[in-house]
Each structure stands twice: as structure tokens, then as C-alpha cells.
Amino acid sequence: MDLEISPLARPFPDMPAIDGVTLRVARARYKEWDRADLTYAELAEDTALAGVFTRNVCCSTEVEMGRESVAKGRARALIVNAGNSNAFTGYRGREAVEQITGQVAEELGCSPEEVLVSSTGVIGVPLPQDKAREGVSAALASEPCTWEEATAAIGTTDTFTKGATATAMIGETKVMLNGIIKGSGMIAPDMATMLGYIFTDAAVEPAFLQECLSAANTRTYSCITVDSDTSTSDTVLAFATGKAGNATLTSFGDPGADAFMAALEEVCRELAQLVVRDGEGASKFISVSVSGAESNDSARRVGLAIGNSPLVKTAIAGGDANWGRVVMAVGKAGEPADRDTLSIAFGGHWAAKNGLPVKDYDEGPVAKHLEGDEVDIAVDLGIGTGHATVWTCDLTHGYISINADYRS
Amino acid sequence: MDLEISPLARPFPDMPAIDGVTLRVARARYKEWDRADLTYAELAEDTALAGVFTRNVCCSTEVEMGRESVAKGRARALIVNAGNSNAFTGYRGREAVEQITGQVAEELGCSPEEVLVSSTGVIGVPLPQDKAREGVSAALASEPCTWEEATAAIGTTDTFTKGATATAMIGETKVMLNGIIKGSGMIAPDMATMLGYIFTDAAVEPAFLQECLSAANTRTYSCITVDSDTSTSDTVLAFATGKAGNATLTSFGDPGADAFMAALEEVCRELAQLVVRDGEGASKFISVSVSGAESNDSARRVGLAIGNSPLVKTAIAGGDANWGRVVMAVGKAGEPADRDTLSIAFGGHWAAKNGLPVKDYDEGPVAKHLEGDEVDIAVDLGIGTGHATVWTCDLTHGYISINADYRS
């Protein structure tokens, strides 16, 4: 099935080179296709590593081994396989990953734990070791490629390539951050995944890089949903080569640490939103802002209950300002809330305030707002100061077509 | 929008009279329609009452007041309004309910708390007090009606009437149980609800009736899902008139208590499954049996994670035995599980055992099973003895059409 490019797609940005990062791709032919499907990123010595991973209990070997590498905090290379997720493949899947880390480690003269591997695609089929070995060899021998070529090679059923870039000043030093990502839901017929990678030339201690990435994750990747289904392989890794030459960041007390954190979060937010923009069948990009909650975490969970509600998402698809469904979703979230202090707005127009429909509510401007492809829903719980914003897309016939109308 | 009768519909059963229960309906005209939309059930004096209600924080006044009545354990009447849920309507909604309970209580010479009220339909519009008053008067003055007429009157966008009946022997006394229900998801454009009522002539102490209903609820209503969205008004009430003349049941130690519990659960299970059979857009009825879990509760939550997964439901709609999606749903449930002891079967055919695809797995018989309109998924977690069965339906274009393709 050929997928049309999402109507919410964004062009791939101009991405600068990141000192200490070299990208290469190769054709491992994990599937019957003629495209690059193995990506290799070589990283400077002493590159700091941080990562966040799926909480799915049935996670892949790649996720298990990635966690071990992140605990040590250093990386020399990243390999991404597209077309086979290697999940639910037992010891044979693990052997395939160990073969790759060993092969790359030997080439670079580093520890196998400094080689990160991600895989995305069909589940239950061990990654073929012969294809992986030849693919890695071909990548090692190939010419460096562009950021967009590498991004295309990590994609599976993505309908467009997704990247983001930012800079930050650390003291007198300008540092660069590039991020790339793949994902658009758990796409049929395979077990697809969200894989994201951020590369920076900044010098950052691994523990602090992890602190920044975890904080950004809470406010970006953890705030998006396409279809409420959590992959077995979701992974976001951050690599800091240190080649920019800034004084190494170790905590938020360091000059420039706040700027670095802001730039990292900006890249993460853009990448996360791009995944939503490629959500299966998406025709509208929806921002759900929740305020007045007991805590920020509580606000995020309420936002996700709204963003995951099929009834809210189908209402938006139909251009229907059905705030009753938003009430329902708030109520089912299981978070502290009070029906009688609840207020709801679409595109800045309040439909309900303090538990009652707004008097003389005019649906006209709201209906006009819902005709666009960017929809804002604001919910004020009226019980605290916690707030969060969640991003999602609408639920359309396109989602059903992609996921039900053909066999794997 | 006229909805076609669900392909999974079942005929309304022959329902015997229940001594101590008289049913009447009237046209309150809560919406612009020409059909009975107010149902009145008069109950014998000293009828025992039990109830389970939505856990949605934004629940309706009817649910709040119903909880108070259930705490007292006695009922003399039930009024069900269809076409207006009276939810999210503040003090004016409460006034409307109090008017109804007062009007009926005066007629029967009972306490207003012995009059139960349910409402289902559009949200955010207070139930019109004049229509309610005239409707109740008309019902009080009307001839008794049949079980099917009463069931039709509580429905909103249901595509067929849903009832179930059973008997049990308590000592030498045969007791009858009739149940009726409405619901098929949270249907656009209104905030629809699941409302269920069970009537029996058995003599049962209210506290024990509540114990039985709560236990049945855990294994029936709490085990179904159409679209993962929880209504603000879900209500199931049980009424025991005592007219059968059996020795009053007070605990599971009493003769016949187990038989009564079994009959009650049978009625609840049938009603719950009928709601799934009328699930919006449903083309297949799916049973998800989970075994080997840490506890029964844990098994139910894993089953619901599978039954709520849009990717599992679209796969079944497409006739795709995509067990990778089942692995994903098990893993995201947040319950104790172990990838390497997980086994999955469709229609009795194992696709994966102990964390690995089954060798020489033949998809032929599985594909044939998935062509039918009754699909069985079995999941063994392999870590304990907890088990549960969850019922759901597939996710099809019909769901999107019902919920997105027209304005409220």
C-alpha cells in the first residue's frame, strides 16, 4: 500500500553539520525493497550518551541493551535497522544485535556497549544475521550521507522525513543540536515504532545530558499520542560529541545550561509534533492545553485522556465542537477534577465555564476554528496550578484504511 | 442519521412477568421524535435495591442521587428518560430530578429516595421540567406495557432491543430474573450511556443483593469495551421484589444463594455482551481470554488493554491474525507480564508460545477463524493463575462514520 504524504507534513529543515558525527547508510535489504534501510552514525570518542525508552513490558532486545549502554553513558556509534523490529524473537534476536555491536566495536576499537542499535519493522522475525553483517560492512565502506538521507533510511511507513535543529550559546560557544525521528503510529502490518535521535557538538556530562533528556521527554514525547498504542521499541537517544569546545556542562548551575536545555527541548518538541503530523490518517493537528490541575503530571494525564479519546478525535475530524465528549474524557481520566469548576474552550472561545454551558454560547467562531487543520482545545480544571500541553491528531477513515483494509 | 441494525444483533427473548414489577411508558418528547421516551417501572413495597455506577468524575446528578438511594437499599419505582442525559447541567439538572422523584413519591406514598431516575442523551441541557412532569403523569395514567416496549423506550441510538432472562431455584422456590439494557458506545452526537436494569421476584436482603451485583459487575459489565470511552451516566440497578416468597437470601451461606448468584451473573453477562454486539460499527464480536496472570484483576486489565487497542481491533476487522499487536497491547497494560512466557492463540490455534513464534505456524486455520463474526483471542501470561474474559468488537469504518461524518 502506497501512503500519500500527510496533509500536515512539514519540509525537512536545513540541518548543519555536527562536529563529531558522521552519517552513512546502506542497503541491508531487510525487506524486499530497493532503498537504504541500515543507518550508521559514527560518533567522536568520549561522546556522552543519554536515552529514554518504551515502558512496554514486552520490549525488544535493542531496548534492553540500550538501557545498559545508557547506564554507562558513552557512545561511539549508532546502527538503525528498518524493516524488522527484531522484537519478540528471543535469544536469536539477541544474537543478531550482539553480532552488530561486535562488528562495529571491532572496526572502531571500542567496547560493544558503546554501539547502540535500534530496529523497527515486522515483529517476531529474528533480524537476519547475514543481511545485518553485509549491511554494516557496506555502511562502513560507504561515503558519508546527508541528514535527510539518514532520516529517510530509518523510516518505515512514514510519509515524510522529520528533522529539527536548534542552537544554544554556552558561554561564548555556540553549540548545534540536530534531531531526526521516525514514526506515525503503530503502523500495520508491522509493529512500527517511534525512534528519535538528537546529536549535538556540545560538551555535556552524560548524567546531566540524561537529566535534560528526561525532562524534555516528559514535556514532549510523553505528551503526544496518535492511537494510544505503545510500541515495544520506542527509543529516543541523545549524543553529545563535545567537539564544540565549550566548558563541559554538568548541572543547571553551569552558564549556558539553561540555554542548552531550552534548545534540546525545542528540538524534542518539534520532533514529537512531527510524529503527530504524520499520524495515521491524520487530517488535523490538535493541541490540548490543560490548566488548573493538581499537578503538571495530573494535567498531562488529563490531556492524554482527551487526546486518546476516540470520541473526541472523531468529533474533531467531523468539525464538531462536541465539548460534552471533552467533559467525559476529563471525567474518565481518573485524576482529581471537579465537575463544577470545569471550563472548556475551542480556539480560545469558551463553550463551558465552571461546570455549566456558557450563556449565549455562539458556535459560529468555534465551527470556523474547527474547519482549519490546527485545532486548539483548552481545559481548565479550576482546582490547582498544574498545567501541560498534549498533541494529537484526529481519527479518520484513513486510520481504519491503513490498519484494517489490507493484510500483512 | 438512521442506523442499520447491527449484523451481530440477537432477537429479544421471551420475558416472563416478574411479580411485583409493573412497566409503563409515555411520550415525554424530550427530543423531536414520536416515540415513547419515558419509562416507568413500579415496584412492590420493600423491594430491595442494589446498584453499580460509572466512575467518571464528571458524573450526572442521577448517578449522585442513585448512589444515595442504593446506600439505603430500598426502591419503589424507576424512571428512565431517553433523549437528554441531564449531565453537566448544575443545579437546574438537580431540580429536574428532584421534581420527578417528588412527583412519583407522592403518587406512591413513598420516600423520594425510593424513586430511582436515569437519563440518557444529549449533555449540557437541563432536563425540561415541564416535559418531565407531563411525561410522568402520562406514564402513571397509562396501561402496563411489555418488556420489549420498555426496553425500546430506554434506547437512544441502539440498533436493537436488548434483554436477558434466567431462573434459579432457592430451596423449593423458583425465582425469575429479567434484565434489560441500552447502549452501544458513547454515540455521537450525544453523550450516550449504558443503562441496565435487572428485576427479580426473589427475596434478597439489599446488602447481599449489592454483594451479588458488584461481583457480577466485575466479571461482566467491567469486562466489556466498545471504544474505551467511559460515560458520565453508566448505571446498572438490580431490584428484588421478594414476591416469589422464598426464604430471604442474606449471604452465600443460604441455600439457593449460589444459584441466584449464577442466574444474576448469567443475565448480566448476556446483557453486557449484547451491548458489545451493538457496538458502533461492529462487524465482529471478540472474546479475549487471559490466563496465567498474577490475579484475576490483573488478567482483566490485560484483557481490556487488548480489547481497547485500536490496532488489535482494526487488525481483527481486516481479518489479520496480527499477534504482534497483541504482544504490544499486553506489554503496554502496565501489569505484571514476562515477554518470555507469553503465549497467544486465535480460535484455539497457538501463534506464539513462551515468547517465540510457534514453529511451522500455519496461518490457514487462523485466517479461516477470523473470517467468522465471532473471534476468540487467548493469551496466557505464564506467570500465575489469574484469569478473566473480556468482550469487545472490531473497529471499522462504521465507527468513524457514526462518530465523525455528521454534525450534532
Short mmCIF file of N, CA, C and O in Angstrom, two decimals, chain A residues 55-61 64 88-90 123-124 186-189 191 227-230 309-311 314-315 317-320 322-325 327-328 331-332 335 337 339 342 352 355-357 363 395-397 399-401 403-405 407-408, chain B residues 55-61 64 88-90 123-124 186-189 191 227-230 309-311 314-315 317-320 322-325 327-328 331-332 335 337 339 342 352 355-357 363 395-397 399-401 403-405 407-408:
data_model
loop_
_atom_site.label_atom_id
_atom_site.label_comp_id
_atom_site.label_asym_id
_atom_site.label_seq_id
_atom_site.Cartn_x
_atom_site.Cartn_y
_atom_site.Cartn_z
N ARG A 55 8.11 1.98 27.89
CA ARG A 55 7.83 1.27 29.13
C ARG A 55 7.05 -0.01 28.87
O ARG A 55 6.58 -0.65 29.79
N ASN A 56 6.93 -0.36 27.59
CA ASN A 56 6.23 -1.59 27.25
C ASN A 56 7.00 -2.79 27.85
O ASN A 56 8.19 -2.93 27.64
N VAL A 57 6.28 -3.62 28.61
CA VAL A 57 6.92 -4.75 29.30
C VAL A 57 7.52 -5.74 28.29
O VAL A 57 8.51 -6.40 28.57
N CYS A 58 6.90 -5.83 27.12
CA CYS A 58 7.38 -6.77 26.10
C CYS A 58 8.39 -6.08 25.18
O CYS A 58 8.32 -6.20 23.96
N CYS A 59 9.35 -5.37 25.75
CA CYS A 59 10.26 -4.56 24.93
C CYS A 59 11.25 -5.43 24.19
O CYS A 59 11.45 -6.61 24.49
N SER A 60 11.90 -4.85 23.19
CA SER A 60 12.83 -5.57 22.35
C SER A 60 14.20 -5.69 23.01
O SER A 60 14.53 -4.98 23.95
N THR A 61 15.01 -6.61 22.47
CA THR A 61 16.40 -6.76 22.92
C THR A 61 17.15 -5.44 22.78
O THR A 61 17.96 -5.07 23.64
N GLU A 64 16.48 -3.34 25.74
CA GLU A 64 17.17 -3.87 26.93
C GLU A 64 18.66 -3.50 26.89
O GLU A 64 19.22 -3.02 27.89
N PHE A 88 10.28 -9.71 20.13
CA PHE A 88 9.65 -10.99 20.38
C PHE A 88 10.35 -12.10 19.59
O PHE A 88 9.71 -12.92 18.93
N THR A 89 11.69 -12.08 19.62
CA THR A 89 12.46 -13.07 18.85
C THR A 89 13.42 -13.85 19.72
O THR A 89 14.24 -14.60 19.22
N GLY A 90 13.34 -13.66 21.05
CA GLY A 90 14.11 -14.50 21.98
C GLY A 90 15.61 -14.38 21.78
O GLY A 90 16.14 -13.35 21.37
N ILE A 123 7.44 -7.74 13.55
CA ILE A 123 7.73 -8.36 14.83
C ILE A 123 7.80 -9.87 14.68
O ILE A 123 7.20 -10.44 13.77
N GLY A 124 8.56 -10.52 15.56
CA GLY A 124 8.52 -11.98 15.62
C GLY A 124 9.45 -12.66 14.64
O GLY A 124 9.44 -13.89 14.56
N MET A 186 1.45 3.04 15.41
CA MET A 186 1.88 1.64 15.33
C MET A 186 1.32 1.10 14.04
O MET A 186 0.20 0.60 13.98
N ILE A 187 2.07 1.19 12.97
CA ILE A 187 1.50 1.05 11.65
C ILE A 187 1.37 -0.38 11.19
O ILE A 187 2.31 -1.15 11.29
N ALA A 188 0.22 -0.75 10.65
CA ALA A 188 0.03 -2.07 10.06
C ALA A 188 0.86 -2.16 8.78
O ALA A 188 1.06 -1.17 8.11
N PRO A 189 1.28 -3.32 8.37
CA PRO A 189 1.08 -4.56 9.09
C PRO A 189 2.17 -4.86 10.11
O PRO A 189 2.13 -5.91 10.71
N MET A 191 4.89 -3.98 13.41
CA MET A 191 4.97 -3.32 14.70
C MET A 191 5.91 -2.14 14.53
O MET A 191 7.12 -2.28 14.66
N ASP A 227 -2.60 6.95 18.61
CA ASP A 227 -3.67 5.95 18.73
C ASP A 227 -3.64 5.21 20.06
O ASP A 227 -4.25 4.16 20.18
N SER A 228 -2.93 5.71 21.03
CA SER A 228 -2.90 5.17 22.39
C SER A 228 -2.15 3.85 22.48
O SER A 228 -2.09 3.27 23.56
N ASP A 229 -1.59 3.37 21.40
CA ASP A 229 -0.89 2.10 21.45
C ASP A 229 0.62 2.30 21.58
O ASP A 229 1.24 2.99 20.77
N THR A 230 1.19 1.70 22.63
CA THR A 230 2.59 1.91 22.98
C THR A 230 3.47 0.83 22.36
O THR A 230 3.26 -0.35 22.59
N SER A 309 -9.06 9.86 23.41
CA SER A 309 -10.47 9.51 23.31
C SER A 309 -10.90 9.41 21.86
O SER A 309 -10.89 10.39 21.12
N PRO A 310 -11.33 8.23 21.41
CA PRO A 310 -11.79 8.11 20.02
C PRO A 310 -12.98 9.02 19.75
O PRO A 310 -13.15 9.48 18.61
N LEU A 311 -13.79 9.29 20.75
CA LEU A 311 -14.97 10.13 20.53
C LEU A 311 -14.59 11.59 20.37
O LEU A 311 -15.17 12.31 19.55
N THR A 314 -12.84 11.71 16.81
CA THR A 314 -13.76 11.64 15.68
C THR A 314 -14.60 12.91 15.60
O THR A 314 -14.93 13.37 14.50
N ALA A 315 -14.93 13.50 16.75
CA ALA A 315 -15.69 14.76 16.72
C ALA A 315 -14.88 15.83 16.01
O ALA A 315 -15.41 16.56 15.15
N ALA A 317 -12.50 15.38 13.85
CA ALA A 317 -12.45 15.00 12.42
C ALA A 317 -13.70 15.49 11.70
O ALA A 317 -13.64 15.93 10.55
N GLY A 318 -14.84 15.43 12.39
CA GLY A 318 -16.10 15.85 11.78
C GLY A 318 -16.39 17.33 11.95
O GLY A 318 -17.48 17.79 11.59
N GLY A 319 -15.43 18.09 12.54
CA GLY A 319 -15.64 19.52 12.71
C GLY A 319 -16.70 19.84 13.74
O GLY A 319 -17.34 20.89 13.69
N ASP A 320 -16.88 18.95 14.70
CA ASP A 320 -17.96 19.07 15.68
C ASP A 320 -17.37 19.49 17.03
O ASP A 320 -16.59 18.77 17.63
N ASN A 322 -17.84 19.21 20.03
CA ASN A 322 -18.62 18.41 20.97
C ASN A 322 -17.95 18.44 22.34
O ASN A 322 -17.24 17.51 22.73
N TRP A 323 -18.19 19.50 23.10
CA TRP A 323 -17.49 19.64 24.38
C TRP A 323 -17.97 18.65 25.41
O TRP A 323 -17.28 18.37 26.39
N GLY A 324 -19.16 18.07 25.21
CA GLY A 324 -19.63 17.01 26.11
C GLY A 324 -18.67 15.84 26.12
O GLY A 324 -18.43 15.21 27.16
N ARG A 325 -18.09 15.54 24.97
CA ARG A 325 -17.13 14.44 24.91
C ARG A 325 -15.84 14.79 25.65
O ARG A 325 -15.16 13.93 26.20
N VAL A 327 -15.80 16.72 28.35
CA VAL A 327 -16.20 16.51 29.75
C VAL A 327 -16.04 15.04 30.12
O VAL A 327 -15.45 14.68 31.15
N MET A 328 -16.57 14.19 29.26
CA MET A 328 -16.49 12.75 29.50
C MET A 328 -15.04 12.30 29.66
O MET A 328 -14.69 11.58 30.59
N GLY A 331 -13.48 13.35 32.85
CA GLY A 331 -14.01 12.56 33.96
C GLY A 331 -13.48 11.16 34.03
O GLY A 331 -13.36 10.58 35.11
N LYS A 332 -13.12 10.58 32.88
CA LYS A 332 -12.66 9.20 32.90
C LYS A 332 -11.17 9.09 33.16
O LYS A 332 -10.66 7.98 33.32
N GLU A 335 -8.14 11.36 37.33
CA GLU A 335 -7.34 12.37 38.01
C GLU A 335 -8.26 13.28 38.82
O GLU A 335 -9.45 13.40 38.51
N ALA A 337 -10.45 16.11 39.76
CA ALA A 337 -11.18 17.08 38.94
C ALA A 337 -12.50 17.33 39.62
O ALA A 337 -12.92 16.55 40.48
N ARG A 339 -16.40 18.50 38.59
CA ARG A 339 -17.33 18.84 37.50
C ARG A 339 -17.74 20.31 37.57
O ARG A 339 -17.89 20.96 36.53
N LEU A 342 -15.08 22.97 36.13
CA LEU A 342 -14.50 22.62 34.83
C LEU A 342 -14.92 23.61 33.74
O LEU A 342 -16.09 23.94 33.61
N ALA A 352 -17.91 26.11 27.84
CA ALA A 352 -18.45 25.80 29.17
C ALA A 352 -17.53 26.44 30.21
O ALA A 352 -16.32 26.46 30.03
N GLY A 355 -18.51 24.33 35.08
CA GLY A 355 -19.48 23.25 35.15
C GLY A 355 -20.81 23.52 34.49
O GLY A 355 -21.75 22.75 34.66
N LEU A 356 -20.90 24.63 33.74
CA LEU A 356 -22.16 24.94 33.05
C LEU A 356 -21.86 25.42 31.63
O LEU A 356 -20.84 26.06 31.39
N PRO A 357 -22.76 25.11 30.70
CA PRO A 357 -22.61 25.67 29.36
C PRO A 357 -22.60 27.20 29.45
O PRO A 357 -23.33 27.77 30.26
N GLU A 363 -21.73 29.19 18.57
CA GLU A 363 -20.92 28.13 17.98
C GLU A 363 -20.25 28.57 16.69
O GLU A 363 -19.35 27.88 16.19
N LEU A 395 -9.09 11.31 14.35
CA LEU A 395 -9.26 9.89 13.99
C LEU A 395 -10.22 9.82 12.81
O LEU A 395 -11.37 10.23 12.92
N THR A 396 -9.71 9.33 11.69
CA THR A 396 -10.45 9.42 10.43
C THR A 396 -10.56 8.05 9.76
O THR A 396 -9.96 7.07 10.20
N HIS A 397 -11.29 8.03 8.66
CA HIS A 397 -11.36 6.81 7.86
C HIS A 397 -9.96 6.37 7.42
O HIS A 397 -9.71 5.18 7.24
N TYR A 399 -7.28 6.22 9.12
CA TYR A 399 -6.69 5.33 10.13
C TYR A 399 -7.18 3.90 9.93
O TYR A 399 -6.41 2.93 9.99
N ILE A 400 -8.50 3.76 9.71
CA ILE A 400 -9.07 2.43 9.52
C ILE A 400 -8.51 1.81 8.24
O ILE A 400 -8.14 0.64 8.21
N SER A 401 -8.44 2.63 7.18
CA SER A 401 -7.95 2.09 5.91
C SER A 401 -6.52 1.58 6.06
O SER A 401 -6.18 0.49 5.59
N ASN A 403 -5.02 0.55 8.73
CA ASN A 403 -4.82 -0.52 9.70
C ASN A 403 -5.71 -1.74 9.52
O ASN A 403 -5.46 -2.77 10.13
N ALA A 404 -6.76 -1.64 8.74
CA ALA A 404 -7.70 -2.76 8.65
C ALA A 404 -7.91 -3.25 7.23
O ALA A 404 -8.31 -4.39 7.04
N ASP A 405 -7.69 -2.40 6.27
CA ASP A 405 -8.17 -2.73 4.93
C ASP A 405 -7.22 -3.56 4.09
O ASP A 405 -7.47 -3.79 2.92
N ARG A 407 -4.13 -6.96 4.32
CA ARG A 407 -3.49 -7.99 5.13
C ARG A 407 -2.00 -7.76 5.21
O ARG A 407 -1.40 -7.19 4.32
N SER A 408 -1.41 -8.24 6.31
CA SER A 408 0.05 -8.15 6.45
C SER A 408 0.70 -9.21 5.57
O SER A 408 0.07 -10.19 5.21
N ARG B 55 -17.59 5.38 37.17
CA ARG B 55 -16.58 6.02 38.00
C ARG B 55 -16.11 7.33 37.40
O ARG B 55 -15.14 7.92 37.84
N ASN B 56 -16.81 7.76 36.35
CA ASN B 56 -16.46 9.04 35.73
C ASN B 56 -16.66 10.17 36.75
O ASN B 56 -17.73 10.30 37.35
N VAL B 57 -15.60 10.97 36.95
CA VAL B 57 -15.64 12.03 37.96
C VAL B 57 -16.72 13.07 37.62
O VAL B 57 -17.30 13.69 38.52
N CYS B 58 -16.97 13.27 36.34
CA CYS B 58 -17.96 14.26 35.91
C CYS B 58 -19.34 13.59 35.79
O CYS B 58 -20.05 13.79 34.79
N CYS B 59 -19.75 12.83 36.79
CA CYS B 59 -20.99 12.05 36.68
C CYS B 59 -22.21 12.95 36.78
O CYS B 59 -22.15 14.10 37.22
N SER B 60 -23.35 12.40 36.38
CA SER B 60 -24.60 13.17 36.36
C SER B 60 -25.25 13.20 37.74
O SER B 60 -24.92 12.41 38.63
N THR B 61 -26.20 14.12 37.91
CA THR B 61 -26.99 14.20 39.15
C THR B 61 -27.68 12.88 39.42
O THR B 61 -27.76 12.42 40.57
N GLU B 64 -25.34 10.60 41.12
CA GLU B 64 -25.11 11.01 42.52
C GLU B 64 -26.28 10.60 43.41
O GLU B 64 -26.11 10.04 44.49
N PHE B 88 -23.90 17.50 33.33
CA PHE B 88 -23.22 18.78 33.21
C PHE B 88 -24.24 19.91 33.11
O PHE B 88 -24.15 20.80 32.28
N THR B 89 -25.25 19.87 34.00
CA THR B 89 -26.32 20.87 33.95
C THR B 89 -26.50 21.58 35.30
O THR B 89 -27.46 22.33 35.48
N GLY B 90 -25.59 21.30 36.27
CA GLY B 90 -25.60 22.04 37.52
C GLY B 90 -26.89 21.90 38.31
O GLY B 90 -27.59 20.88 38.25
N ILE B 123 -25.89 16.06 26.34
CA ILE B 123 -25.28 16.58 27.55
C ILE B 123 -25.41 18.10 27.57
O ILE B 123 -25.51 18.74 26.52
N GLY B 124 -25.43 18.66 28.78
CA GLY B 124 -25.33 20.12 28.93
C GLY B 124 -26.65 20.85 28.78
O GLY B 124 -26.68 22.07 28.83
N MET B 186 -20.31 5.36 23.24
CA MET B 186 -20.66 6.74 23.55
C MET B 186 -21.02 7.39 22.23
O MET B 186 -20.17 7.91 21.54
N ILE B 187 -22.28 7.36 21.88
CA ILE B 187 -22.67 7.61 20.49
C ILE B 187 -22.82 9.08 20.16
O ILE B 187 -23.49 9.81 20.87
N ALA B 188 -22.25 9.52 19.05
CA ALA B 188 -22.45 10.88 18.57
C ALA B 188 -23.87 11.02 18.07
O ALA B 188 -24.45 10.08 17.56
N PRO B 189 -24.43 12.21 18.12
CA PRO B 189 -23.80 13.42 18.62
C PRO B 189 -24.00 13.61 20.11
O PRO B 189 -23.57 14.62 20.66
N MET B 191 -24.04 12.38 24.35
CA MET B 191 -23.33 11.62 25.35
C MET B 191 -24.18 10.43 25.70
O MET B 191 -25.05 10.51 26.55
N ASP B 227 -15.25 1.33 22.87
CA ASP B 227 -14.32 2.33 22.35
C ASP B 227 -13.48 2.99 23.45
O ASP B 227 -12.90 4.03 23.23
N SER B 228 -13.44 2.40 24.63
CA SER B 228 -12.58 2.84 25.73
C SER B 228 -13.07 4.14 26.37
O SER B 228 -12.43 4.63 27.29
N ASP B 229 -14.17 4.68 25.91
CA ASP B 229 -14.66 5.93 26.49
C ASP B 229 -15.76 5.67 27.52
O ASP B 229 -16.76 5.03 27.22
N THR B 230 -15.55 6.21 28.73
CA THR B 230 -16.42 5.93 29.87
C THR B 230 -17.47 7.02 30.01
O THR B 230 -17.14 8.19 30.15
N SER B 309 -7.29 -1.73 22.32
CA SER B 309 -6.25 -1.32 21.37
C SER B 309 -6.82 -1.12 19.97
O SER B 309 -7.33 -2.05 19.36
N PRO B 310 -6.75 0.10 19.45
CA PRO B 310 -7.26 0.32 18.09
C PRO B 310 -6.52 -0.52 17.06
O PRO B 310 -7.10 -0.90 16.04
N LEU B 311 -5.27 -0.84 17.32
CA LEU B 311 -4.52 -1.64 16.35
C LEU B 311 -4.95 -3.10 16.36
O LEU B 311 -5.01 -3.74 15.32
N THR B 314 -8.56 -3.01 14.69
CA THR B 314 -8.55 -2.84 13.24
C THR B 314 -7.97 -4.09 12.56
O THR B 314 -8.41 -4.45 11.47
N ALA B 315 -7.01 -4.74 13.21
CA ALA B 315 -6.47 -5.97 12.63
C ALA B 315 -7.57 -7.02 12.50
O ALA B 315 -7.71 -7.66 11.45
N ALA B 317 -10.78 -6.47 12.36
CA ALA B 317 -11.70 -6.00 11.31
C ALA B 317 -11.19 -6.41 9.94
O ALA B 317 -11.97 -6.76 9.05
N GLY B 318 -9.88 -6.37 9.76
CA GLY B 318 -9.28 -6.72 8.47
C GLY B 318 -8.99 -8.19 8.31
O GLY B 318 -8.37 -8.60 7.32
N GLY B 319 -9.39 -9.00 9.30
CA GLY B 319 -9.15 -10.44 9.20
C GLY B 319 -7.68 -10.81 9.31
O GLY B 319 -7.24 -11.84 8.79
N ASP B 320 -6.92 -9.99 10.02
CA ASP B 320 -5.47 -10.15 10.09
C ASP B 320 -5.08 -10.70 11.46
O ASP B 320 -5.29 -10.04 12.48
N ASN B 322 -2.84 -10.62 13.51
CA ASN B 322 -1.62 -9.87 13.80
C ASN B 322 -1.28 -10.00 15.28
O ASN B 322 -1.55 -9.12 16.10
N TRP B 323 -0.65 -11.11 15.64
CA TRP B 323 -0.40 -11.36 17.06
C TRP B 323 0.67 -10.43 17.62
O TRP B 323 0.74 -10.23 18.84
N GLY B 324 1.47 -9.81 16.76
CA GLY B 324 2.43 -8.81 17.24
C GLY B 324 1.73 -7.67 17.94
O GLY B 324 2.22 -7.12 18.94
N ARG B 325 0.56 -7.29 17.44
CA ARG B 325 -0.19 -6.21 18.08
C ARG B 325 -0.74 -6.65 19.45
O ARG B 325 -0.90 -5.84 20.34
N VAL B 327 0.89 -8.76 21.42
CA VAL B 327 2.09 -8.64 22.26
C VAL B 327 2.24 -7.20 22.74
O VAL B 327 2.44 -6.93 23.94
N MET B 328 2.12 -6.27 21.81
CA MET B 328 2.24 -4.84 22.15
C MET B 328 1.22 -4.46 23.21
O MET B 328 1.55 -3.80 24.21
N GLY B 331 2.00 -5.76 26.60
CA GLY B 331 3.13 -5.05 27.17
C GLY B 331 2.80 -3.67 27.67
O GLY B 331 3.41 -3.16 28.61
N LYS B 332 1.82 -3.01 27.02
CA LYS B 332 1.50 -1.64 27.43
C LYS B 332 0.52 -1.59 28.59
O LYS B 332 0.24 -0.52 29.12
N GLU B 335 0.72 -4.21 33.56
CA GLU B 335 0.52 -5.29 34.51
C GLU B 335 1.72 -6.24 34.49
O GLU B 335 2.45 -6.28 33.51
N ALA B 337 3.92 -9.08 33.64
CA ALA B 337 3.95 -9.97 32.49
C ALA B 337 5.41 -10.23 32.16
O ALA B 337 6.29 -9.50 32.61
N ARG B 339 7.74 -11.21 28.80
CA ARG B 339 7.79 -11.46 27.37
C ARG B 339 8.10 -12.92 27.06
O ARG B 339 7.55 -13.50 26.12
N LEU B 342 5.07 -15.56 27.43
CA LEU B 342 3.81 -15.13 26.82
C LEU B 342 3.43 -16.04 25.65
O LEU B 342 4.25 -16.33 24.78
N ALA B 352 1.97 -18.02 19.03
CA ALA B 352 3.23 -17.80 19.75
C ALA B 352 3.15 -18.52 21.08
O ALA B 352 2.10 -18.57 21.72
N GLY B 355 7.03 -16.76 24.37
CA GLY B 355 7.85 -15.66 23.88
C GLY B 355 8.46 -15.85 22.52
O GLY B 355 9.31 -15.07 22.11
N LEU B 356 8.03 -16.88 21.79
CA LEU B 356 8.57 -17.12 20.45
C LEU B 356 7.44 -17.49 19.50
O LEU B 356 6.48 -18.16 19.92
N PRO B 357 7.55 -17.11 18.24
CA PRO B 357 6.57 -17.59 17.26
C PRO B 357 6.59 -19.12 17.25
O PRO B 357 7.64 -19.74 17.39
N GLU B 363 -0.97 -20.34 9.22
CA GLU B 363 -1.95 -19.28 9.35
C GLU B 363 -3.30 -19.64 8.75
O GLU B 363 -4.28 -18.94 8.96
N LEU B 395 -13.00 -2.54 15.17
CA LEU B 395 -13.04 -1.10 14.89
C LEU B 395 -13.04 -0.94 13.37
O LEU B 395 -12.08 -1.31 12.71
N THR B 396 -14.13 -0.36 12.85
CA THR B 396 -14.35 -0.35 11.41
C THR B 396 -14.65 1.07 10.91
O THR B 396 -14.81 2.00 11.71
N HIS B 397 -14.76 1.20 9.60
CA HIS B 397 -15.19 2.47 9.03
C HIS B 397 -16.54 2.90 9.59
O HIS B 397 -16.82 4.09 9.70
N TYR B 399 -17.57 2.86 12.62
CA TYR B 399 -17.37 3.66 13.83
C TYR B 399 -17.06 5.11 13.47
O TYR B 399 -17.59 6.05 14.07
N ILE B 400 -16.18 5.30 12.49
CA ILE B 400 -15.82 6.66 12.07
C ILE B 400 -17.05 7.34 11.48
O ILE B 400 -17.33 8.52 11.77
N SER B 401 -17.79 6.61 10.65
CA SER B 401 -18.96 7.22 10.01
C SER B 401 -19.96 7.68 11.05
O SER B 401 -20.49 8.80 10.97
N ASN B 403 -19.44 8.49 14.15
CA ASN B 403 -18.95 9.49 15.10
C ASN B 403 -18.33 10.73 14.49
O ASN B 403 -18.11 11.71 15.19
N ALA B 404 -18.00 10.70 13.22
CA ALA B 404 -17.30 11.85 12.64
C ALA B 404 -18.00 12.45 11.43
O ALA B 404 -17.78 13.61 11.12
N ASP B 405 -18.81 11.68 10.76
CA ASP B 405 -19.25 12.11 9.44
C ASP B 405 -20.49 12.98 9.44
O ASP B 405 -21.01 13.31 8.38
N ARG B 407 -22.66 16.32 11.77
CA ARG B 407 -22.60 17.27 12.87
C ARG B 407 -23.72 16.99 13.87
O ARG B 407 -24.76 16.48 13.53
N SER B 408 -23.47 17.34 15.12
CA SER B 408 -24.51 17.19 16.15
C SER B 408 -25.53 18.29 15.96
O SER B 408 -25.28 19.30 15.33
#
